[in-house]
Tab-separated table of C-alpha atoms in Angstrom:
chain	number	residue	atom	x	y	z
A	5	MET	CA	3.001	-29.450	-28.074
A	6	SER	CA	2.448	-29.763	-24.127
A	7	PHE	CA	4.905	-27.570	-22.093
A	8	ASP	CA	5.105	-26.597	-17.729
A	9	VAL	CA	5.947	-23.387	-17.948
A	10	LEU	CA	5.183	-19.955	-19.936
A	11	CYS	CA	8.505	-17.359	-19.274
A	12	LEU	CA	7.315	-13.930	-20.357
A	13	ARG	CA	11.213	-12.931	-20.787
A	14	PRO	CA	13.717	-14.096	-23.489
A	15	GLU	CA	15.575	-17.785	-22.729
A	16	ALA	CA	18.718	-15.570	-23.538
A	17	ASP	CA	18.725	-13.847	-20.656
A	18	PHE	CA	19.116	-16.528	-17.902
A	19	THR	CA	21.936	-18.375	-20.004
A	20	ARG	CA	24.083	-15.450	-21.314
A	21	ILE	CA	24.710	-14.990	-17.542
A	22	GLY	CA	25.149	-18.915	-16.754
A	23	VAL	CA	22.082	-20.019	-15.366
A	24	GLU	CA	20.091	-22.566	-17.335
A	25	PRO	CA	16.901	-23.043	-16.249
A	26	PRO	CA	15.097	-26.699	-15.603
A	27	ARG	CA	15.608	-29.296	-18.346
A	28	SER	CA	13.150	-31.582	-16.705
A	29	LEU	CA	10.678	-28.856	-17.462
A	30	ALA	CA	8.977	-27.601	-20.501
A	31	ILE	CA	9.039	-24.076	-21.106
A	32	ALA	CA	7.576	-21.637	-23.743
A	33	TYR	CA	9.376	-18.536	-23.755
A	34	ARG	CA	7.102	-15.328	-24.931
A	35	ALA	CA	7.219	-11.692	-24.846
A	36	PRO	CA	4.401	-10.765	-23.054
A	37	GLY	CA	2.863	-9.057	-26.146
A	38	ASP	CA	3.084	-12.191	-28.570
A	39	ALA	CA	-0.498	-13.314	-29.941
A	40	ASP	CA	-0.594	-16.609	-28.575
A	41	VAL	CA	0.231	-16.148	-24.563
A	42	VAL	CA	-3.352	-15.700	-23.494
A	43	GLY	CA	-3.782	-19.415	-25.336
A	44	LEU	CA	-0.888	-20.746	-24.075
A	45	LEU	CA	-1.094	-19.297	-19.963
A	46	GLY	CA	-4.761	-21.190	-20.549
A	47	GLN	CA	-2.371	-24.377	-20.274
A	48	ALA	CA	0.925	-23.600	-18.242
A	49	ARG	CA	1.307	-24.582	-14.740
A	50	ALA	CA	3.858	-22.104	-13.994
A	51	LEU	CA	4.005	-18.438	-14.919
A	52	VAL	CA	7.345	-16.373	-14.852
A	53	ILE	CA	7.789	-13.323	-15.192
A	54	PRO	CA	10.360	-9.883	-15.022
A	55	ALA	CA	9.476	-7.628	-11.844
A	56	VAL	CA	9.480	-5.094	-14.090
A	57	GLY	CA	6.631	-3.770	-16.832
A	58	PRO	CA	3.545	-2.892	-17.094
A	59	LYS	CA	0.676	-4.436	-15.047
A	60	LEU	CA	-0.976	-7.622	-16.412
A	61	ASP	CA	-4.426	-7.609	-16.829
A	62	PRO	CA	-6.179	-10.234	-14.103
A	63	ALA	CA	-8.776	-11.630	-16.730
A	64	LEU	CA	-5.347	-13.158	-18.170
A	65	PHE	CA	-5.607	-15.662	-15.295
A	66	ALA	CA	-8.774	-16.667	-15.489
A	67	ASP	CA	-9.649	-20.581	-16.184
A	68	THR	CA	-5.773	-20.996	-15.833
A	69	ARG	CA	-4.314	-24.185	-14.193
A	70	LEU	CA	-1.673	-22.084	-12.758
A	71	ARG	CA	0.495	-23.215	-9.442
A	72	LEU	CA	2.555	-20.783	-9.969
A	73	VAL	CA	3.664	-16.962	-10.631
A	74	GLN	CA	7.011	-16.464	-10.169
A	75	VAL	CA	8.837	-12.936	-10.137
A	76	THR	CA	12.787	-13.278	-11.046
A	77	GLY	CA	13.029	-10.055	-8.183
A	78	ALA	CA	11.191	-8.860	-5.721
A	79	GLY	CA	8.526	-6.285	-6.762
A	80	VAL	CA	4.714	-7.633	-7.327
A	81	ASP	CA	3.378	-4.453	-8.460
A	82	ARG	CA	2.102	-5.790	-11.807
A	83	LEU	CA	0.439	-8.353	-10.222
A	84	ASP	CA	-3.585	-7.753	-8.752
A	85	ARG	CA	-3.149	-9.308	-5.719
A	86	GLU	CA	-7.026	-9.790	-4.908
A	87	SER	CA	-7.786	-11.512	-8.173
A	88	LEU	CA	-5.054	-13.946	-8.139
A	89	VAL	CA	-5.891	-14.738	-3.962
A	90	HIS	CA	-9.393	-15.233	-5.132
A	91	GLN	CA	-8.447	-18.029	-7.455
A	92	ASP	CA	-5.730	-19.152	-5.159
A	93	ILE	CA	-3.091	-19.029	-7.841
A	94	PRO	CA	0.285	-18.037	-5.259
A	95	VAL	CA	2.670	-15.422	-6.323
A	96	CYS	CA	5.621	-15.764	-5.381
A	97	ASN	CA	9.380	-13.532	-5.619
A	98	VAL	CA	12.794	-13.327	-4.811
A	99	PRO	CA	13.601	-11.426	-1.939
A	100	GLY	CA	17.032	-9.648	-1.253
A	101	GLY	CA	18.716	-11.188	-4.681
A	102	SER	CA	19.575	-7.575	-5.872
A	103	ASN	CA	19.871	-6.225	-2.542
A	104	GLY	CA	24.097	-5.652	-2.879
A	105	ALA	CA	23.833	-4.382	-6.431
A	106	LEU	CA	20.594	-2.017	-4.692
A	107	ALA	CA	23.079	-0.840	-1.491
A	108	GLU	CA	26.164	-0.071	-4.493
A	109	TYR	CA	23.783	2.270	-6.796
A	110	VAL	CA	22.296	3.840	-3.893
A	111	VAL	CA	26.070	4.582	-2.329
A	112	THR	CA	27.566	5.680	-6.108
A	113	CYS	CA	24.408	7.793	-6.400
A	114	ALA	CA	24.992	9.631	-3.111
A	115	SER	CA	29.027	9.964	-3.596
A	116	VAL	CA	28.694	10.969	-7.836
A	117	LEU	CA	26.122	14.070	-6.348
A	118	LEU	CA	27.806	14.973	-3.166
A	119	ARG	CA	31.417	14.910	-5.617
A	120	ARG	CA	29.714	16.750	-8.324
A	121	LEU	CA	31.554	14.309	-10.528
A	122	MET	CA	28.998	13.878	-13.102
A	123	TRP	CA	28.466	18.198	-13.144
A	124	SER	CA	32.225	18.103	-13.417
A	125	SER	CA	32.755	16.331	-16.682
A	126	ASN	CA	29.690	18.444	-18.092
A	127	GLU	CA	31.592	21.665	-17.115
A	128	ILE	CA	35.107	20.179	-18.922
A	129	ARG	CA	33.075	19.613	-22.195
A	130	ARG	CA	31.843	22.622	-21.734
A	131	GLY	CA	35.383	24.385	-21.227
A	132	ASN	CA	35.274	25.557	-17.812
A	133	TYR	CA	37.857	23.510	-16.288
A	134	VAL	CA	39.234	26.418	-14.791
A	135	SER	CA	36.235	28.048	-12.872
A	136	PHE	CA	34.981	25.205	-12.517
A	137	ARG	CA	37.399	23.816	-10.394
A	138	ALA	CA	37.740	26.401	-8.873
A	139	ARG	CA	34.096	26.623	-8.210
A	140	MET	CA	34.518	23.198	-6.599
A	141	VAL	CA	37.340	24.171	-4.089
A	142	ALA	CA	35.146	27.536	-3.002
A	143	ASP	CA	31.852	25.418	-2.487
A	144	ASN	CA	33.961	22.706	-0.182
A	145	LEU	CA	32.599	19.674	-0.821
A	146	ALA	CA	31.633	17.528	1.464
A	147	GLY	CA	31.788	13.410	1.182
A	148	ILE	CA	30.086	10.472	2.607
A	149	ASP	CA	31.825	10.076	5.479
A	150	GLY	CA	30.180	11.784	8.833
A	151	LEU	CA	27.519	13.066	7.158
A	152	MET	CA	23.726	12.029	8.330
A	153	VAL	CA	22.279	9.647	5.510
A	154	GLY	CA	18.854	9.260	6.239
A	155	LEU	CA	17.138	5.848	5.381
A	156	VAL	CA	12.879	5.587	4.795
A	157	GLY	CA	12.420	2.112	5.406
A	158	LEU	CA	14.126	-0.389	6.602
A	159	GLY	CA	13.477	-3.460	5.020
A	160	THR	CA	16.319	-5.692	4.068
A	161	ILE	CA	16.897	-3.356	1.337
A	162	GLY	CA	17.299	-0.681	3.853
A	163	LEU	CA	19.672	-2.637	5.767
A	164	ALA	CA	21.571	-3.457	3.199
A	165	VAL	CA	21.674	0.331	1.948
A	166	ALA	CA	22.066	1.119	5.920
A	167	ASP	CA	25.453	-1.187	5.809
A	168	ALA	CA	26.746	0.223	3.115
A	169	PHE	CA	27.032	3.867	4.587
A	170	ALA	CA	28.140	3.045	7.502
A	171	LYS	CA	31.591	1.050	5.731
A	172	VAL	CA	32.011	4.979	4.580
A	173	GLY	CA	31.856	6.507	7.510
A	174	ALA	CA	28.007	7.836	7.352
A	175	ARG	CA	25.649	8.492	10.445
A	176	LEU	CA	22.851	6.963	10.001
A	177	ALA	CA	18.997	7.584	10.672
A	178	TYR	CA	16.015	5.929	9.527
A	179	HIS	CA	12.505	5.867	9.468
A	180	ASP	CA	10.460	2.890	9.860
A	181	PRO	CA	7.577	1.776	12.424
A	182	SER	CA	7.899	-1.979	11.879
A	183	PRO	CA	11.439	-1.863	11.355
A	184	ARG	CA	12.764	-5.752	9.796
A	185	ASP	CA	15.831	-6.337	12.535
A	186	ALA	CA	16.188	-2.728	14.596
A	187	GLU	CA	18.584	-5.119	16.544
A	188	ALA	CA	21.081	-4.685	13.260
A	189	ALA	CA	20.367	-1.524	13.084
A	190	ARG	CA	21.848	-0.434	16.339
A	191	GLY	CA	24.513	-2.829	15.556
A	192	LEU	CA	25.488	0.051	12.346
A	193	GLY	CA	25.103	3.307	15.047
A	194	ALA	CA	21.792	4.239	12.687
A	195	ARG	CA	19.121	5.749	15.207
A	196	ALA	CA	15.306	5.413	14.652
A	197	MET	CA	13.747	9.033	14.421
A	198	SER	CA	10.075	10.729	13.243
A	199	PHE	CA	9.584	11.205	9.188
A	200	ASP	CA	9.707	15.205	9.573
A	201	ASP	CA	12.286	14.957	12.167
A	202	LEU	CA	14.579	12.774	9.216
A	203	LEU	CA	13.307	14.779	6.469
A	204	GLY	CA	15.288	17.888	8.469
A	205	ALA	CA	18.514	15.937	9.748
A	206	ALA	CA	19.485	14.192	6.537
A	207	ASP	CA	22.194	15.939	4.425
A	208	VAL	CA	21.277	12.068	2.242
A	209	VAL	CA	17.608	10.586	2.268
A	210	SER	CA	17.135	7.711	0.385
A	211	LEU	CA	13.500	5.539	0.153
A	212	HIS	CA	13.042	1.897	0.814
A	213	VAL	CA	9.885	1.765	1.445
A	214	PRO	CA	7.266	-0.625	-0.658
A	215	LEU	CA	4.279	1.012	-3.048
A	216	LEU	CA	1.167	1.413	-0.919
A	217	PRO	CA	-1.836	3.676	-0.680
A	218	GLN	CA	-0.007	5.075	2.660
A	219	THR	CA	3.512	5.380	0.585
A	220	THR	CA	1.620	7.073	-2.681
A	221	ASN	CA	3.548	10.594	-2.644
A	222	LEU	CA	5.068	10.236	0.422
A	223	ILE	CA	7.733	12.683	-0.607
A	224	GLY	CA	5.518	15.710	-2.047
A	225	ALA	CA	6.538	19.328	-2.261
A	226	ALA	CA	5.867	20.152	1.885
A	227	GLU	CA	8.373	16.980	2.330
A	228	LEU	CA	10.560	18.864	-0.022
A	229	ALA	CA	10.695	21.742	2.108
A	230	ARG	CA	11.502	20.280	4.787
A	231	MET	CA	14.492	18.701	3.931
A	232	LYS	CA	17.776	20.082	4.518
A	233	LYS	CA	19.012	23.039	1.611
A	234	GLY	CA	21.208	20.917	-0.417
A	235	ALA	CA	20.082	17.490	0.500
A	236	ILE	CA	20.280	14.539	-1.634
A	237	LEU	CA	17.328	12.879	-2.703
A	238	ILE	CA	17.531	8.813	-3.764
A	239	GLN	CA	14.733	7.478	-5.065
A	240	ALA	CA	15.402	3.970	-6.146
A	241	ALA	CA	12.217	1.958	-4.621
A	242	ARG	CA	8.927	2.068	-6.764
A	243	GLY	CA	7.796	4.528	-8.553
A	244	GLY	CA	4.509	6.568	-7.106
A	245	ILE	CA	6.179	7.204	-3.867
A	246	VAL	CA	7.473	10.440	-4.793
A	247	ASP	CA	5.717	13.209	-6.251
A	248	GLU	CA	8.084	13.565	-9.374
A	249	GLU	CA	6.954	17.415	-10.223
A	250	ALA	CA	7.429	18.305	-6.758
A	251	LEU	CA	11.051	17.213	-6.916
A	252	ALA	CA	11.873	18.798	-10.617
A	253	ALA	CA	10.435	21.807	-8.593
A	254	ALA	CA	12.878	21.618	-5.482
A	255	LEU	CA	15.784	20.831	-8.339
A	256	ALA	CA	15.425	23.822	-10.131
A	257	SER	CA	14.547	26.643	-7.106
A	258	GLY	CA	17.891	25.169	-5.850
A	259	HIS	CA	17.118	23.995	-2.454
A	260	LEU	CA	17.713	20.530	-3.017
A	261	GLY	CA	21.429	19.678	-3.840
A	262	GLY	CA	20.835	17.041	-6.300
A	263	ALA	CA	18.645	13.392	-6.604
A	264	ALA	CA	19.059	10.128	-8.466
A	265	VAL	CA	15.426	8.722	-9.348
A	266	ASP	CA	15.663	4.958	-11.064
A	267	VAL	CA	12.142	4.415	-10.946
A	268	TYR	CA	9.004	6.810	-12.237
A	269	GLY	CA	5.670	6.906	-11.447
A	270	LYS	CA	4.563	5.774	-15.590
A	271	GLU	CA	7.901	3.892	-17.155
A	272	PRO	CA	9.047	4.913	-19.243
A	273	PRO	CA	8.337	8.555	-18.199
A	274	GLU	CA	7.193	10.758	-21.127
A	275	PRO	CA	9.063	13.135	-23.248
A	276	THR	CA	7.224	15.717	-21.643
A	277	HIS	CA	7.864	14.675	-18.145
A	278	ALA	CA	8.936	17.525	-15.479
A	279	LEU	CA	12.702	16.197	-14.547
A	280	LEU	CA	12.989	15.891	-18.591
A	281	ALA	CA	12.027	19.764	-18.717
A	282	LEU	CA	14.816	20.778	-16.380
A	283	THR	CA	17.144	23.212	-17.703
A	284	GLY	CA	20.742	24.382	-16.887
A	285	GLU	CA	22.421	23.419	-13.408
A	286	ALA	CA	19.362	21.541	-12.305
A	287	VAL	CA	20.710	19.327	-15.372
A	288	ASP	CA	23.718	18.459	-13.703
A	289	ARG	CA	22.698	17.724	-10.067
A	290	LEU	CA	19.930	14.452	-11.629
A	291	ILE	CA	20.898	11.562	-12.175
A	292	LEU	CA	18.464	9.470	-14.000
A	293	THR	CA	18.293	5.233	-14.315
A	294	PRO	CA	15.954	3.017	-15.995
A	295	HIS	CA	14.901	1.023	-13.604
A	296	ILE	CA	18.353	-0.697	-12.861
A	297	ALA	CA	19.913	-0.082	-9.397
A	298	GLY	CA	19.453	-3.902	-8.961
A	299	VAL	CA	20.726	-4.566	-12.087
A	300	THR	CA	24.063	-6.356	-12.249
A	301	ARG	CA	24.763	-9.266	-13.711
A	302	GLN	CA	25.880	-10.948	-10.716
A	303	ALA	CA	22.837	-9.898	-9.027
A	304	SER	CA	20.871	-11.160	-11.905
A	305	ALA	CA	22.485	-15.018	-11.186
A	306	THR	CA	21.246	-14.545	-8.179
A	307	LEU	CA	17.110	-13.798	-9.039
A	308	PHE	CA	17.611	-16.133	-12.038
A	309	GLN	CA	18.792	-19.356	-10.483
A	310	ARG	CA	16.801	-19.092	-7.090
A	311	ALA	CA	13.714	-18.020	-9.168
A	312	TRP	CA	13.597	-21.395	-11.633
A	313	ASP	CA	14.593	-22.997	-8.592
A	314	ASN	CA	11.328	-22.299	-6.936
A	315	VAL	CA	9.659	-23.252	-10.016
A	316	GLU	CA	11.617	-26.593	-9.660
A	317	ARG	CA	10.488	-27.013	-6.310
A	318	VAL	CA	6.806	-26.754	-6.706
A	319	LEU	CA	6.119	-28.638	-9.933
A	320	ILE	CA	8.380	-31.290	-10.107
A	321	GLN	CA	9.459	-31.889	-6.296
A	322	GLY	CA	5.643	-31.365	-4.873
A	323	MET	CA	6.496	-28.730	-2.407
A	324	PRO	CA	4.724	-25.962	-1.188
A	325	PRO	CA	5.996	-22.604	-3.180
A	326	ASP	CA	8.977	-20.930	-1.558
A	327	CYS	CA	9.166	-16.762	-0.782
A	328	ARG	CA	5.597	-16.603	-1.502
A	329	VAL	CA	4.203	-13.193	-0.852
A	330	PHE	CA	0.930	-13.747	-1.336
């Protein structure tokens, strides 16, 4: 049977949220580990893949007739840029489709950590209602309004997060040598700062940079030590940007007030991972999620529809691909 597209995610992912792949294209749905993936890839004109998952072996793309690799999200970390550029296989993503969902995640995590909501729930279950309430009142906990939120990276996601924080009264600062829209940032009252100054001034630091050689372990022990005592770190960018052992140490020591981590250097993290080995109050000051910061029904519908629209654009309409990354 001939077909046009190999899709490495289940058809149900699309249909359950109301997105219908193009009926005019023959599509083969497979799991990445299926035995016939290599053979099917040699026949397909387009490959559709999730943004999240293990890296794909560059050898998979040798001797194919692919006209498009379409990612159903923003990240293209799974793909080997050099080999695909060499073979002139266009790689496209869907930028911005999950910005709102990710901004909602970041602001929610900041509020949960600042107000100790998860910690409070745990203490009540431990029978400590009265004592923990007294502690929370005595500690004079702050909400987001009036706090300094520092954004490391001000692309489209960073701007969406800045806008969400501005709506709840945060003061904003950012570090980005090449901000996406400095004028929009100024309109939100955000001011540019050096990296070190931002770390030292912010009550909440949120990361929104891609994983590049220069951003690998961007936040390590030294950077965490520069952060204000009691500050919050939110890592929903890319795994590898934060030294996770150093983060665990900063939480265990009490230097950081809390952290939310959605992405990891290795996914899933090993059972012996430093963040999973934390004990005591450090556990209550840590939110761990499985790379779902940008995943909501609404965001997925947008991402999936735009991904299939681009496949149709290339294979049916014969037009150049939209949102080509490389």
